[in-house]
Amino acid sequence: MSLIVDIEKRLGAFTLRAQFEAQDGVLGLLGASGCGKSMTLKCIAGVERPDSGHIELDGVTLYDSRRRICLPPQQRHVGYLFQSYALFPNMTVRQNILCGLRAERDRAARERAVNEAAEMLQLTDVLGRRPAQISGGQAQRAALARILVSRPKLLMLDEPFSALDSHLRVRLQWQMRELLSQLGGTALLVTHDRDEAYHLCGHIAVMDEGRLLAVKETKALFADPGSVRAAQITGCKNISRARRLGEHELEALDWGIRLVTDKFVPADVTAVGIRAHYFNPRAPQNRFSVACVGELEEPFEWIMKMRTPGQPEASESIWWRIPKDKRPAVFPGELGVAPVNVLPLV
C-alpha cells in the first residue's frame, strides 16, 4: 500500500505545501497547532479540496488538479478518526459501528463485522450503551471500530489522544500501537506530542507553518533533526548559534565553546543543538567548564540550569536533565558530550 501526496492549499495569508510518500506502517505528521497537519488529512480524505497538486492511494488517483479529478470522500476508501470521535449521541455503540457498514446489504454480514470489530477492540460489553455511558477510551475505540468495519485502504488519526488524561493517554497509546501492528497497511497520525509520535510512528514528517521540514525514520529524525525548527519540535532544549570550523567541528557562539561532532557540518550551518539528557560528567570528549545557576525539581528528574565561563550574558542558560537517582552529590565543574550527540543545524 502506498500514498503519494503533493498538494498546495492557500488559506488567507497561510499556504499549505505538503509533499510526501507513505508506505506500509505509521507515518506521523508532527508539528505545533495550526501548522497544517489536520488540513493535510482533510485534503486526503476529500473533506477539503486543495488548490493544486496530486493525491494518489494505492495507484488510484484521489485528486489531480491538472486532470480535474476529485473523488468524493465516500469513494476514497479512507478512514478518518476525528479528534472528537464524532459518535452519534442518540445511538448505541452497536448502531454507531453499523454506520460504517451502510454499503453492506447482507444483514448477517453486517452483524458479523460488528461483532468481530467489537471483540478485537474490547467493546463487546458496551455495544448496547450510548456514548455518554462509556469511557473516553471506549468512545475512541468505538469510533475506530466504525471506521475499520468499512475496510479502509488508509487509516488517518487526527490527535486521537488529545482529549484524554495523561494516564489513559499512555495506556491507549500501548493499545493503539498493538492494534496498528495487527492491522498492517498504511496509517497517518497527526500529533503535536513528540513522545506520542516516537511511540507510535515508524517514520515522522515534521511540519511547520505549512511546510514539511523533514521526513525521516523516527529514530533517525531524533538523532539528526537537521534544522533548528525540527530540533525544537522534537524537543531539543539547548540550541546555540554556531559557525563551521571544519567538516566535523563547529563553535557554539552562545556558549563560547568548540564542539566536535560525528555528523558532517554543512557549509550553511547556523546552529548546534544538544539534547538536555546528553551531558555526562565522565564523557572524555567535548568537555567544558560549567557552573550551576538554578535547578527545578520534577517528579522523577532534576532540571539543572548552567552556564559556561565564556557564555555571553544575553544567551540562554543550558539545560541538563538528570534522573533523580543519578544526580551527583556535588555539581561537577566540567561536563562532556559524546560527538554523536552534537547536532549541527541549518
Short mmCIF file of C-alpha atoms in Angstrom, two decimals:
data_model
loop_
_atom_site.label_atom_id
_atom_site.label_comp_id
_atom_site.label_asym_id
_atom_site.label_seq_id
_atom_site.Cartn_x
_atom_site.Cartn_y
_atom_site.Cartn_z
CA MET A 1 0.00 0.00 0.00
CA SER A 2 1.34 3.44 -0.86
CA LEU A 3 0.16 7.03 -0.50
CA ILE A 4 1.56 9.90 -2.59
CA VAL A 5 0.71 13.47 -1.57
CA ASP A 6 1.86 16.62 -3.40
CA ILE A 7 -0.60 19.44 -2.77
CA GLU A 8 -0.89 23.17 -2.18
CA LYS A 9 -3.75 24.98 -0.50
CA ARG A 10 -3.99 28.68 0.31
CA LEU A 11 -5.89 29.80 3.41
CA GLY A 12 -5.67 33.59 3.54
CA ALA A 13 -2.07 34.50 4.36
CA PHE A 14 -1.28 30.85 5.17
CA THR A 15 -0.23 28.41 2.43
CA LEU A 16 -0.04 24.67 2.97
CA ARG A 17 2.54 22.84 0.86
CA ALA A 18 2.59 19.13 1.66
CA GLN A 19 4.73 16.71 -0.32
CA PHE A 20 5.46 13.20 0.97
CA GLU A 21 5.02 9.49 0.36
CA ALA A 22 3.91 6.88 2.88
CA GLN A 23 4.29 3.11 2.62
CA ASP A 24 3.02 0.35 4.92
CA GLY A 25 3.38 1.41 8.54
CA VAL A 26 2.55 4.55 10.50
CA LEU A 27 3.71 7.97 9.33
CA GLY A 28 3.39 10.74 11.91
CA LEU A 29 2.69 14.36 11.00
CA LEU A 30 4.36 16.18 13.89
CA GLY A 31 4.10 19.92 14.49
CA ALA A 32 2.56 22.71 16.52
CA SER A 33 -1.14 23.56 16.35
CA GLY A 34 -2.04 25.48 13.21
CA CYS A 35 0.88 24.23 11.09
CA GLY A 36 -1.34 22.43 8.56
CA LYS A 37 -1.37 18.84 9.85
CA SER A 38 -5.14 18.41 10.12
CA MET A 39 -5.76 20.29 6.87
CA THR A 40 -3.47 17.80 5.12
CA LEU A 41 -5.65 14.92 6.37
CA LYS A 42 -8.84 16.72 5.32
CA CYS A 43 -7.46 17.19 1.80
CA ILE A 44 -6.56 13.48 1.58
CA ALA A 45 -10.00 12.47 2.87
CA GLY A 46 -11.80 14.80 0.46
CA VAL A 47 -13.32 16.92 3.22
CA GLU A 48 -11.32 19.87 1.87
CA ARG A 49 -10.13 20.46 -1.69
CA PRO A 50 -6.55 21.59 -2.43
CA ASP A 51 -5.91 24.42 -4.85
CA SER A 52 -3.45 22.34 -6.86
CA GLY A 53 -1.49 19.13 -6.82
CA HIS A 54 -1.97 15.38 -6.79
CA ILE A 55 -3.07 12.70 -4.28
CA GLU A 56 -2.78 9.01 -5.08
CA LEU A 57 -3.62 5.98 -2.92
CA ASP A 58 -2.51 2.50 -3.92
CA GLY A 59 -2.33 3.52 -7.59
CA VAL A 60 -5.74 5.23 -7.63
CA THR A 61 -5.83 9.00 -8.18
CA LEU A 62 -7.94 10.66 -5.49
CA TYR A 63 -7.20 14.22 -6.60
CA ASP A 64 -5.39 15.78 -9.55
CA SER A 65 -5.82 19.45 -10.36
CA ARG A 66 -4.45 19.19 -13.90
CA ARG A 67 -6.70 16.27 -14.85
CA ARG A 68 -9.62 17.75 -12.90
CA ILE A 69 -10.07 14.64 -10.77
CA CYS A 70 -11.52 14.96 -7.30
CA LEU A 71 -13.17 11.83 -5.96
CA PRO A 72 -15.86 12.38 -3.31
CA PRO A 73 -15.00 11.20 0.23
CA GLN A 74 -17.15 8.07 0.03
CA GLN A 75 -15.16 6.82 -2.98
CA ARG A 76 -11.70 7.32 -1.49
CA HIS A 77 -11.70 4.30 0.87
CA VAL A 78 -10.08 6.40 3.59
CA GLY A 79 -10.87 6.02 7.29
CA TYR A 80 -10.66 9.30 9.20
CA LEU A 81 -10.77 9.35 13.01
CA PHE A 82 -11.57 12.91 14.14
CA GLN A 83 -10.33 14.44 17.40
CA SER A 84 -13.89 14.47 18.78
CA TYR A 85 -14.59 10.87 17.60
CA ALA A 86 -17.94 12.18 16.17
CA LEU A 87 -20.10 9.41 17.62
CA PHE A 88 -23.85 9.89 17.30
CA PRO A 89 -25.05 10.53 20.89
CA ASN A 90 -28.55 9.15 20.36
CA MET A 91 -27.29 5.81 19.03
CA THR A 92 -25.82 2.83 20.85
CA VAL A 93 -22.25 1.74 20.25
CA ARG A 94 -23.56 -1.06 18.04
CA GLN A 95 -25.61 1.37 15.96
CA ASN A 96 -22.66 3.72 15.63
CA ILE A 97 -20.46 0.91 14.34
CA LEU A 98 -23.18 -0.17 11.91
CA CYS A 99 -22.98 3.30 10.33
CA GLY A 100 -19.67 2.21 8.83
CA LEU A 101 -21.45 -0.65 7.04
CA ARG A 102 -24.06 1.23 5.03
CA ALA A 103 -22.78 -0.25 1.78
CA GLU A 104 -23.16 -3.82 3.09
CA ARG A 105 -26.63 -5.16 2.25
CA ASP A 106 -26.27 -8.58 3.84
CA ARG A 107 -27.65 -8.30 7.38
CA ALA A 108 -25.75 -11.36 8.64
CA ALA A 109 -22.50 -9.98 7.23
CA ARG A 110 -23.17 -6.65 8.94
CA GLU A 111 -23.74 -8.28 12.32
CA ARG A 112 -20.69 -10.49 11.90
CA ALA A 113 -18.50 -7.47 11.08
CA VAL A 114 -19.77 -5.54 14.12
CA ASN A 115 -19.17 -8.45 16.48
CA GLU A 116 -15.67 -9.09 15.11
CA ALA A 117 -14.71 -5.40 15.46
CA ALA A 118 -16.20 -5.25 18.98
CA GLU A 119 -14.24 -8.31 20.06
CA MET A 120 -10.97 -7.00 18.59
CA LEU A 121 -11.40 -3.61 20.27
CA GLN A 122 -12.82 -4.94 23.55
CA LEU A 123 -16.25 -3.34 23.12
CA THR A 124 -18.49 -6.41 23.36
CA ASP A 125 -19.77 -5.49 26.84
CA VAL A 126 -20.75 -1.93 25.85
CA LEU A 127 -22.42 -2.49 22.47
CA GLY A 128 -25.83 -1.63 23.95
CA ARG A 129 -24.69 1.60 25.62
CA ARG A 130 -24.71 5.13 24.26
CA PRO A 131 -21.60 7.34 24.01
CA ALA A 132 -22.46 9.24 27.21
CA GLN A 133 -22.46 5.95 29.14
CA ILE A 134 -18.95 4.80 28.17
CA SER A 135 -15.41 5.99 28.97
CA GLY A 136 -13.27 8.18 26.77
CA GLY A 137 -11.13 5.22 25.81
CA GLN A 138 -14.18 3.15 24.89
CA ALA A 139 -15.53 6.06 22.82
CA GLN A 140 -12.26 6.25 20.92
CA ARG A 141 -12.32 2.51 20.22
CA ALA A 142 -15.98 2.70 19.14
CA ALA A 143 -15.17 5.43 16.63
CA LEU A 144 -12.24 3.37 15.39
CA ALA A 145 -14.43 0.27 15.07
CA ARG A 146 -16.90 2.25 12.93
CA ILE A 147 -14.00 3.10 10.60
CA LEU A 148 -12.43 -0.35 10.49
CA VAL A 149 -15.61 -2.23 9.53
CA SER A 150 -15.63 -0.29 6.25
CA ARG A 151 -12.19 -1.79 5.47
CA PRO A 152 -10.39 1.45 4.53
CA LYS A 153 -7.22 1.35 2.44
CA LEU A 154 -5.79 4.18 4.54
CA LEU A 155 -6.36 4.94 8.23
CA MET A 156 -5.91 8.54 9.40
CA LEU A 157 -5.89 9.52 13.08
CA ASP A 158 -6.18 13.22 13.97
CA GLU A 159 -4.85 13.89 17.51
CA PRO A 160 -6.61 10.73 18.78
CA PHE A 161 -5.41 11.15 22.38
CA SER A 162 -5.66 14.92 22.85
CA ALA A 163 -8.88 14.85 24.89
CA LEU A 164 -7.69 12.16 27.32
CA ASP A 165 -5.95 12.49 30.67
CA SER A 166 -2.27 11.54 30.82
CA HIS A 167 -2.78 8.11 32.45
CA LEU A 168 -5.41 7.00 29.94
CA ARG A 169 -3.45 8.53 27.06
CA VAL A 170 -0.39 6.37 27.72
CA ARG A 171 -2.47 3.22 28.22
CA LEU A 172 -4.35 3.78 24.94
CA GLN A 173 -1.11 4.50 23.09
CA TRP A 174 0.01 0.98 24.00
CA GLN A 175 -3.28 -0.44 22.75
CA MET A 176 -3.20 1.65 19.57
CA ARG A 177 0.35 0.57 18.77
CA GLU A 178 -0.61 -3.09 19.08
CA LEU A 179 -3.75 -2.56 17.01
CA LEU A 180 -1.94 -0.74 14.21
CA SER A 181 0.63 -3.52 14.14
CA GLN A 182 -2.13 -6.11 13.77
CA LEU A 183 -3.93 -4.18 11.03
CA GLY A 184 -0.87 -3.56 8.86
CA GLY A 185 -1.32 -1.30 5.85
CA THR A 186 -0.73 2.46 5.83
CA ALA A 187 -1.75 4.90 8.57
CA LEU A 188 -1.23 8.61 9.17
CA LEU A 189 -1.14 10.02 12.70
CA VAL A 190 -1.43 13.76 13.36
CA THR A 191 0.04 14.88 16.67
CA HIS A 192 1.78 17.79 18.37
CA ASP A 193 3.23 15.43 21.00
CA ARG A 194 6.77 14.26 20.19
CA ASP A 195 6.56 11.33 22.67
CA GLU A 196 3.35 10.13 21.06
CA ALA A 197 4.95 10.31 17.61
CA TYR A 198 8.02 8.45 18.87
CA HIS A 199 5.92 5.68 20.46
CA LEU A 200 3.60 5.05 17.52
CA CYS A 201 5.28 6.05 14.26
CA GLY A 202 7.91 4.29 12.18
CA HIS A 203 8.51 7.49 10.21
CA ILE A 204 7.79 11.14 11.05
CA ALA A 205 7.16 14.16 8.83
CA VAL A 206 7.92 17.38 10.73
CA MET A 207 5.62 20.25 9.74
CA ASP A 208 5.95 23.96 10.46
CA GLU A 209 3.86 26.83 9.09
CA GLY A 210 2.50 24.74 6.23
CA ARG A 211 5.85 23.27 5.16
CA LEU A 212 7.44 19.87 5.62
CA LEU A 213 10.86 20.35 7.19
CA ALA A 214 11.92 16.69 7.20
CA VAL A 215 10.56 13.21 6.58
CA LYS A 216 12.70 10.55 8.27
CA GLU A 217 12.66 7.24 10.09
CA THR A 218 11.70 8.10 13.67
CA LYS A 219 14.96 7.31 15.47
CA ALA A 220 16.99 8.90 12.68
CA LEU A 221 14.97 12.12 13.00
CA PHE A 222 15.61 12.43 16.74
CA ALA A 223 19.30 11.58 16.25
CA ASP A 224 19.71 14.16 13.48
CA PRO A 225 16.78 16.59 13.03
CA GLY A 226 18.74 18.69 10.55
CA SER A 227 17.16 22.11 11.10
CA VAL A 228 16.65 24.42 14.07
CA ARG A 229 12.86 24.23 13.87
CA ALA A 230 12.83 20.43 13.53
CA ALA A 231 15.13 20.20 16.57
CA GLN A 232 12.78 22.42 18.58
CA ILE A 233 9.68 20.46 17.54
CA THR A 234 11.35 17.19 18.54
CA GLY A 235 12.16 18.62 21.97
CA CYS A 236 15.76 19.84 21.84
CA LYS A 237 16.11 22.40 24.67
CA ASN A 238 19.68 23.56 24.03
CA ILE A 239 20.30 25.35 20.74
CA SER A 240 23.12 27.84 20.13
CA ARG A 241 24.12 29.91 17.13
CA ALA A 242 27.12 28.25 15.51
CA ARG A 243 29.80 28.67 12.88
CA ARG A 244 31.62 25.95 10.98
CA LEU A 245 35.25 25.27 11.90
CA GLY A 246 35.69 22.08 9.88
CA GLU A 247 33.88 19.08 8.43
CA HIS A 248 33.26 17.73 11.95
CA GLU A 249 33.88 20.75 14.18
CA LEU A 250 31.97 23.91 14.99
CA GLU A 251 31.87 26.75 17.50
CA ALA A 252 28.79 27.24 19.68
CA LEU A 253 28.70 31.05 19.74
CA ASP A 254 26.10 31.36 22.52
CA TRP A 255 28.04 29.01 24.80
CA GLY A 256 31.59 30.09 23.99
CA ILE A 257 32.81 26.53 23.35
CA ARG A 258 34.07 24.40 20.47
CA LEU A 259 32.45 21.05 19.73
CA VAL A 260 33.39 18.01 17.68
CA THR A 261 30.55 16.05 16.06
CA ASP A 262 30.28 12.68 14.34
CA LYS A 263 28.00 14.30 11.78
CA PHE A 264 29.14 16.28 8.74
CA VAL A 265 28.90 20.01 9.36
CA PRO A 266 27.36 21.64 6.25
CA ALA A 267 28.62 24.94 4.88
CA ASP A 268 25.29 26.63 5.66
CA VAL A 269 25.18 25.53 9.31
CA THR A 270 23.57 28.18 11.52
CA ALA A 271 23.22 26.45 14.89
CA VAL A 272 24.13 23.48 17.05
CA GLY A 273 21.86 21.51 19.36
CA ILE A 274 22.46 19.26 22.37
CA ARG A 275 19.54 17.46 23.97
CA ALA A 276 19.25 18.05 27.71
CA HIS A 277 19.85 14.38 28.64
CA TYR A 278 23.15 14.08 26.75
CA PHE A 279 25.60 15.77 29.15
CA ASN A 280 27.86 13.46 31.14
CA PRO A 281 30.49 14.31 33.79
CA ARG A 282 32.57 11.28 32.66
CA ALA A 283 32.40 11.87 28.89
CA PRO A 284 36.00 12.18 27.61
CA GLN A 285 35.22 14.41 24.61
CA ASN A 286 33.74 17.88 24.17
CA ARG A 287 34.47 18.77 27.80
CA PHE A 288 33.85 22.30 29.03
CA SER A 289 33.62 24.15 32.35
CA VAL A 290 30.16 24.87 33.79
CA ALA A 291 28.55 26.47 36.82
CA CYS A 292 25.06 25.72 38.12
CA VAL A 293 22.80 28.81 38.16
CA GLY A 294 19.47 27.21 39.04
CA GLU A 295 17.52 23.99 39.42
CA LEU A 296 13.96 22.77 39.02
CA GLU A 297 12.66 19.57 40.58
CA GLU A 298 10.29 17.35 38.62
CA PRO A 299 8.66 14.13 39.90
CA PHE A 300 11.46 11.90 38.60
CA GLU A 301 14.17 14.25 37.31
CA TRP A 302 16.08 17.42 38.06
CA ILE A 303 16.49 20.19 35.50
CA MET A 304 19.80 21.91 36.18
CA LYS A 305 20.40 25.30 34.56
CA MET A 306 24.07 26.04 33.94
CA ARG A 307 26.41 28.45 32.17
CA THR A 308 29.92 28.32 30.78
CA PRO A 309 32.62 30.84 31.74
CA GLY A 310 32.70 32.29 28.21
CA GLN A 311 28.94 32.44 27.71
CA PRO A 312 27.53 35.84 26.63
CA GLU A 313 25.20 37.37 29.23
CA ALA A 314 22.28 37.68 26.81
CA SER A 315 22.34 33.99 25.91
CA GLU A 316 20.01 31.45 27.50
CA SER A 317 21.27 29.05 30.15
CA ILE A 318 21.99 25.45 29.20
CA TRP A 319 19.62 22.74 30.45
CA TRP A 320 20.81 19.44 31.89
CA ARG A 321 18.14 16.89 32.77
CA ILE A 322 19.22 14.28 35.32
CA PRO A 323 17.26 11.30 36.74
CA LYS A 324 16.96 11.76 40.49
CA ASP A 325 18.99 8.66 41.26
CA LYS A 326 21.84 9.87 39.00
CA ARG A 327 22.23 13.39 40.38
CA PRO A 328 25.79 13.90 41.69
CA ALA A 329 26.22 14.96 45.32
CA VAL A 330 28.39 17.88 44.18
CA PHE A 331 27.71 19.70 40.93
CA PRO A 332 30.61 18.90 38.56
CA GLY A 333 32.90 21.66 37.37
CA GLU A 334 33.09 20.10 33.92
CA LEU A 335 30.74 18.20 31.63
CA GLY A 336 31.26 16.43 28.33
CA VAL A 337 29.15 15.40 25.36
CA ALA A 338 29.74 12.46 23.02
CA PRO A 339 30.32 13.64 19.42
CA VAL A 340 27.37 11.52 18.25
CA ASN A 341 25.08 13.71 20.37
CA VAL A 342 26.22 17.05 18.91
CA LEU A 343 23.63 18.12 16.32
CA PRO A 344 24.61 20.54 13.50
CA LEU A 345 21.53 22.51 12.40
CA VAL A 346 20.66 24.75 9.47
#
